[in-house]
Amino acid sequence: MSAIGMLDLRAEYAELRPAIDQAVQRVLASGQFILGPEGAALEAEIAALTGAAQAVAVASGTDALHLALRAAGIGPGDEVVLPAFTFIATAEAVSYTGARPVFADIDPATFNATAATLESALTPATRAAIVVHLYGQCAEMPEIARLCEARGLTLIEDCAQAIGADYDGRAAGAWGAYGCFSFYPTKNLGAYGDAGLVTVRSADDAARLRMLRHHGSGRTYEHEFVGYNSRLDELQAAILRAKLPHLARFNEARRRVAARYRKGLAGCDVLLPTEHGRGKHVYHQFTVRSAQRDALRAALGSAEIASGVYYPIPVHRQPAYADEHGACVLPASDAAAASVLSLPIHPYLREADIERVCAVLRDAKT
Ligand SMILES: *Cc1c(COP(=O)(O)O)cnc(C)c1O
């Protein structure tokens, strides 16, 4: 029996190879590698996909968050509220600006922050909220958008795990002032290196982000402010464009794997992920909960089945943040970190593989 990985990027390349190789050759032959037609076309295609007015491609998802915060004018003296149960990059982006991250708890059922958990972390210094659509399911966006509107907060979406997801038919990335995407290789739409993108509502915001990613420059060698080098290169843009037409099919395949897991794990002593039913979950991860998480993980490992813990330590308890934030009381984030277990999920996972994973979890002596 062969090992089962979390992901199979080699199978994806094997399927898409003609289109991807052609895209790479097209860029190599063009002699244009930074800020060219591929990046511009990708921006238009992702704007169309999400229903955003414009999109600006940047070097990574972390940079997308950082530059969005800068475009919103967030800086020293400001506070930005965000969930503690996320990848650390969400908080780092706030720290880079000189603003202070303030951690909110999550809804234990969906793993996402809610309007209520975000609201309880607000202070007079709060200027923005970052909501994370964790594991591929959107947070409750109408309520969160209303809260931000009422309190005058800039709403930023961390869509790194949720490309193609929606809430009430409105796409992830179309709710906030900024929608921040990552195309890290393992995301639902992955480049062959680092890549990211910000969706925006206005031409002004797009122009500001284009300058921020390019040394504060709008015109060649004129620099209006100190910016960054955070452009997406043409090779990554062309590869992403070759993959983008398959994203909807890949997300549907992930949803089928999830449905199959639900059947195979019924009666098994794990809590299955909750779908709130208000929009499409794109299952970046299929994450179960169990008090015996570590034992289950060991059983899977013995059967050569990969699994993941996203994330074992909430951000407020990470050494990088614990000195200042470790005393925060965020019980649902702590409970999630202690119990979550993500199972292999990707478009190439076979029926027999899914059944093998389920069988190991059913038979595990916990
Ligand atoms: C991947 C990820 C990021 C960071 O994206 P990079 O492209 O790796 O910089 C930020 N937030 C979340 C929730 C992520 O999953």
XYZ file of C-alpha atoms and ligand atoms in Angstrom:
381
model
C 0.000 0.000 0.000
C 1.341 3.401 -0.912
C 1.543 6.375 1.417
C -1.296 8.929 1.356
C -0.145 12.565 1.389
C -2.048 15.711 2.332
C -1.773 16.889 -1.258
C -0.609 15.599 -4.649
C 0.938 18.442 -6.612
C 2.753 15.984 -8.866
C -0.561 14.508 -10.025
C -1.843 18.019 -10.693
C 1.208 18.870 -12.794
C 0.915 15.557 -14.654
C -2.650 16.490 -15.636
C -2.051 20.157 -16.475
C 1.443 19.776 -17.873
C 0.801 20.852 -21.491
C -0.866 24.127 -20.430
C 1.650 24.874 -17.685
C 4.688 24.115 -19.832
C 3.261 26.274 -22.588
C 2.662 29.136 -20.138
C 6.247 28.966 -18.884
C 7.639 28.840 -22.430
C 5.489 31.824 -23.409
C 6.999 33.928 -20.607
C 10.584 32.769 -21.235
C 10.247 33.619 -24.922
C 8.710 37.034 -24.147
C 11.763 38.332 -22.302
C 9.448 40.154 -19.863
C 9.537 38.881 -16.303
C 8.171 41.561 -13.936
C 5.002 43.704 -14.298
C 3.974 42.472 -17.728
C 0.866 41.185 -19.479
C 0.554 37.910 -17.521
C 0.281 39.673 -14.158
C -2.205 42.178 -15.567
C -4.309 39.386 -17.087
C -4.256 37.416 -13.827
C -5.442 40.497 -11.951
C -8.363 40.927 -14.351
C -9.261 37.240 -14.125
C -9.255 37.143 -10.306
C -11.213 40.421 -10.142
C -13.824 38.828 -12.425
C -13.875 35.615 -10.372
C -14.510 37.454 -7.102
C -16.615 40.309 -8.431
C -14.088 42.866 -7.159
C -13.592 46.155 -8.987
C -9.856 45.555 -9.380
C -7.082 43.281 -8.190
C -3.387 43.904 -7.556
C -0.960 40.975 -7.636
C 1.835 40.961 -5.062
C 4.667 38.692 -3.971
C 2.860 36.639 -1.281
C -0.260 36.362 0.833
C 1.602 37.897 3.754
C 2.484 40.900 1.600
C -1.133 41.124 0.419
C -2.209 41.585 4.063
C 0.642 43.959 4.885
C 0.142 46.171 1.830
C -3.639 46.230 2.345
C -3.108 47.494 5.902
C -0.656 50.117 4.605
C -3.085 51.161 1.873
C -5.732 51.590 4.590
C -3.361 53.920 6.443
C -2.905 51.624 9.445
C 0.209 52.385 11.477
C 1.695 53.065 14.919
C -0.894 53.844 17.605
C -3.619 51.864 15.817
C -5.097 48.543 16.831
C -6.240 45.841 14.437
C -8.505 43.045 15.666
C -8.056 39.542 14.230
C -8.726 35.940 15.307
C -6.077 34.205 17.435
C -6.754 30.913 15.643
C -5.038 31.569 12.303
C -1.666 31.315 10.593
C 0.801 33.739 12.172
C 1.121 35.778 8.951
C -2.266 37.407 9.658
C -0.807 38.928 12.834
C 2.664 39.587 11.420
C 1.176 41.797 8.717
C -0.304 43.998 11.470
C 2.980 44.083 13.394
C 4.907 45.152 10.262
C 2.846 48.359 10.095
C 3.695 49.314 13.689
C 0.055 48.808 14.717
C -0.912 46.492 17.560
C -2.685 43.197 16.831
C -5.559 42.459 19.237
C -6.706 38.866 19.305
C -10.344 37.795 19.197
C -11.760 34.337 19.854
C -13.550 32.087 17.364
C -16.830 30.217 17.026
C -15.860 26.657 17.986
C -18.235 25.211 15.360
C -16.826 27.039 12.315
C -13.329 27.978 13.614
C -13.968 31.534 12.382
C -14.222 34.825 14.260
C -17.767 36.218 14.477
C -19.139 39.746 14.772
C -19.584 39.051 18.504
C -16.041 37.780 19.152
C -14.523 40.636 17.143
C -16.722 43.217 18.873
C -15.648 42.138 22.350
C -12.009 42.889 21.426
C -12.629 46.443 20.152
C -11.189 49.497 21.896
C -11.231 53.192 20.965
C -7.893 52.584 19.177
C -9.247 49.873 16.856
C -9.009 51.003 13.232
C -9.413 47.757 11.276
C -10.577 44.161 11.517
C -9.077 41.221 9.674
C -11.405 38.275 9.240
C -9.932 34.899 8.232
C -12.014 32.414 6.225
C -10.328 29.454 7.854
C -10.092 26.077 6.108
C -12.083 27.386 3.122
C -15.397 28.493 4.683
C -16.397 32.149 4.889
C -16.969 33.837 8.224
C -20.441 35.419 8.831
C -19.773 38.373 6.573
C -23.046 40.366 6.671
C -22.857 40.690 10.465
C -19.123 41.450 10.420
C -19.494 44.008 7.619
C -22.306 45.711 9.596
C -20.133 45.839 12.723
C -17.224 47.373 10.810
C -19.533 49.893 9.156
C -21.073 50.897 12.502
C -17.675 51.290 14.196
C -15.885 52.915 11.264
C -13.411 50.042 10.900
C -11.666 49.024 7.686
C -12.631 45.420 6.934
C -9.865 43.225 5.529
C -10.467 39.611 4.499
C -7.731 36.993 4.754
C -8.860 34.774 1.858
C -5.653 32.711 1.750
C -7.590 29.480 2.292
C -10.860 30.424 0.634
C -10.492 31.232 -3.071
C -13.774 30.272 -4.726
C -15.774 30.290 -1.460
C -18.771 32.575 -0.954
C -21.280 33.732 1.658
C -24.866 34.353 0.500
C -23.569 34.191 -3.077
C -20.999 36.953 -2.579
C -17.422 35.756 -3.027
C -14.683 35.660 -0.437
C -12.687 38.803 -1.154
C -15.747 40.828 -2.219
C -16.963 41.783 1.283
C -14.157 43.847 2.758
C -12.342 46.931 1.547
C -9.497 44.526 0.774
C -9.477 40.796 0.002
C -6.072 39.222 0.528
C -5.197 36.017 -1.314
C -2.212 33.680 -1.136
C -1.124 31.459 -3.999
C 1.410 29.569 -1.889
C 1.889 26.197 -3.652
C -0.347 24.245 -1.249
C -3.335 26.631 -1.398
C -6.427 25.717 -3.476
C -4.935 27.804 -6.295
C -1.174 27.431 -5.944
C 1.771 28.918 -7.819
C 5.163 27.242 -8.157
C 6.665 29.619 -5.641
C 5.378 32.496 -3.516
C 2.554 34.644 -4.869
C -0.366 36.723 -3.595
C -3.015 39.253 -4.589
C -5.299 41.944 -3.134
C -8.828 42.583 -4.410
C -10.130 46.142 -3.922
C -13.326 48.148 -4.366
C -11.912 51.340 -5.897
C -9.479 52.491 -8.566
C -7.816 54.736 -5.955
C -7.046 51.789 -3.709
C -5.736 49.795 -6.661
C -3.445 52.649 -7.667
C -2.127 52.997 -4.112
C -1.414 49.254 -3.886
C 0.335 49.310 -7.277
C 2.649 52.002 -5.910
C 3.153 50.246 -2.565
C 4.293 47.042 -4.304
C 6.672 48.983 -6.585
C 8.838 51.240 -4.369
C 6.187 53.918 -3.971
C 6.407 54.611 -7.687
C 3.606 55.352 -10.136
C 5.840 56.776 -12.844
C 9.279 55.447 -13.745
C 11.879 56.587 -11.183
C 9.478 58.949 -9.444
C 8.866 57.752 -5.883
C 6.067 59.466 -3.971
C 6.589 57.532 -0.741
C 8.731 54.711 0.624
C 7.210 51.513 -0.720
C 8.270 47.917 -1.123
C 9.489 45.441 -3.677
C 6.492 43.116 -3.711
C 5.623 42.438 -7.333
C 4.373 39.111 -8.633
C 6.621 37.771 -11.395
C 5.346 36.841 -14.835
C 6.257 33.162 -14.564
C 4.091 32.685 -11.460
C 1.283 34.739 -12.994
C 1.321 32.635 -16.179
C 1.335 29.370 -14.186
C -1.588 30.600 -12.069
C -3.481 31.552 -15.231
C -2.969 28.043 -16.595
C -4.429 26.581 -13.399
C -7.271 29.072 -12.844
C -9.704 27.528 -15.395
C -9.580 24.322 -13.318
C -10.169 25.924 -9.905
C -13.958 25.445 -9.821
C -13.603 21.773 -10.784
C -10.844 21.283 -8.179
C -12.962 22.909 -5.473
C -15.908 20.670 -6.415
C -13.628 17.638 -6.216
C -12.571 18.728 -2.709
C -16.240 19.041 -1.733
C -16.856 15.502 -2.990
C -13.958 14.197 -0.889
C -15.434 16.009 2.129
C -18.870 14.453 1.534
C -17.249 11.038 1.256
C -15.378 11.588 4.537
C -18.649 12.524 6.255
C -20.153 9.173 5.241
C -17.057 7.153 6.083
C -16.593 8.792 9.479
C -20.232 8.650 10.612
C -20.326 6.851 13.940
C -16.625 7.470 14.461
C -15.686 9.315 17.657
C -14.620 12.578 15.998
C -16.460 15.872 15.513
C -16.930 16.521 11.797
C -16.477 20.033 10.355
C -19.612 22.189 10.405
C -20.981 23.726 7.206
C -23.008 26.822 8.074
C -25.001 26.428 4.865
C -24.806 30.098 3.878
C -22.269 29.558 1.104
C -19.782 27.230 -0.505
C -17.073 25.708 1.675
C -14.056 24.994 -0.584
C -12.357 22.627 1.886
C -8.823 23.895 1.818
C -8.729 21.577 4.813
C -11.082 18.895 6.108
C -10.614 19.359 9.825
C -12.098 17.087 12.491
C -11.870 17.528 16.251
C -11.076 14.924 18.877
C -9.836 14.896 22.462
C -7.648 11.990 21.278
C -6.176 13.999 18.413
C -2.569 12.952 19.007
C -3.452 9.253 19.242
C -5.456 9.463 16.008
C -2.580 11.237 14.335
C -0.197 8.507 15.451
C -2.536 5.797 14.139
C -2.716 7.531 10.760
C 1.060 7.934 10.717
C 1.547 4.209 11.385
C -0.628 3.510 8.343
C 1.501 5.906 6.232
C -1.305 8.450 6.069
C -0.346 12.117 6.407
C -2.357 14.498 8.571
C -1.929 18.073 9.725
C -2.538 20.224 12.791
C -3.464 23.749 11.682
C -2.699 25.219 14.171
C -1.238 23.633 17.308
C -0.603 27.000 19.024
C -2.972 29.984 18.747
C -1.146 33.140 17.730
C -1.514 34.870 21.130
C 0.442 31.972 22.688
C 3.208 31.862 20.089
C 6.582 32.865 21.572
C 6.603 35.781 19.108
C 3.444 37.241 20.702
C 3.049 35.620 24.138
C 4.958 38.252 26.140
C 2.397 40.862 25.242
C -0.674 38.744 24.515
C -0.290 35.434 26.373
C -2.705 36.503 29.105
C -5.620 36.924 26.647
C -8.520 34.646 27.541
C -9.592 32.919 24.318
C -10.958 29.509 25.309
C -12.361 28.465 21.923
C -9.023 29.173 20.226
C -7.181 27.146 22.868
C -9.673 24.284 22.575
C -9.391 24.240 18.771
C -5.571 24.200 18.903
C -5.709 21.207 21.258
C -8.179 19.144 19.226
C -8.047 19.873 15.482
C -6.822 17.301 12.989
C -6.800 17.902 9.232
C -7.080 14.890 6.920
C -5.697 14.510 3.398
C -7.919 16.363 0.914
C -7.191 17.225 -2.707
C -8.704 16.682 -6.165
C -6.699 13.527 -6.864
C -7.515 11.632 -3.669
C -8.998 8.284 -4.696
C -12.077 6.617 -3.256
C -9.920 3.775 -1.926
C -7.583 6.264 -0.206
C -10.506 8.015 1.488
C -11.827 4.665 2.694
C -8.389 3.759 4.049
C -8.236 7.002 6.048
C -11.744 6.428 7.418
C -10.990 2.808 8.313
C -7.903 3.787 10.326
C -9.892 6.430 12.230
C -12.808 4.023 12.833
C -10.474 1.303 14.140
C -8.249 3.575 16.227
C -8.450 2.558 19.892
C -9.132 5.847 21.629
C -1.043 30.887 3.684
C -1.675 31.875 4.580
C -1.182 33.187 4.701
C 0.116 33.653 4.120
O 0.284 33.485 2.763
P 1.759 33.398 2.136
O 1.487 33.430 0.677
O 2.358 32.108 2.604
O 2.518 34.575 2.602
C -1.902 34.091 5.479
N -3.018 33.723 6.118
C -3.510 32.463 6.058
C -4.770 32.138 6.785
C -2.840 31.496 5.303
O -3.328 30.258 5.247
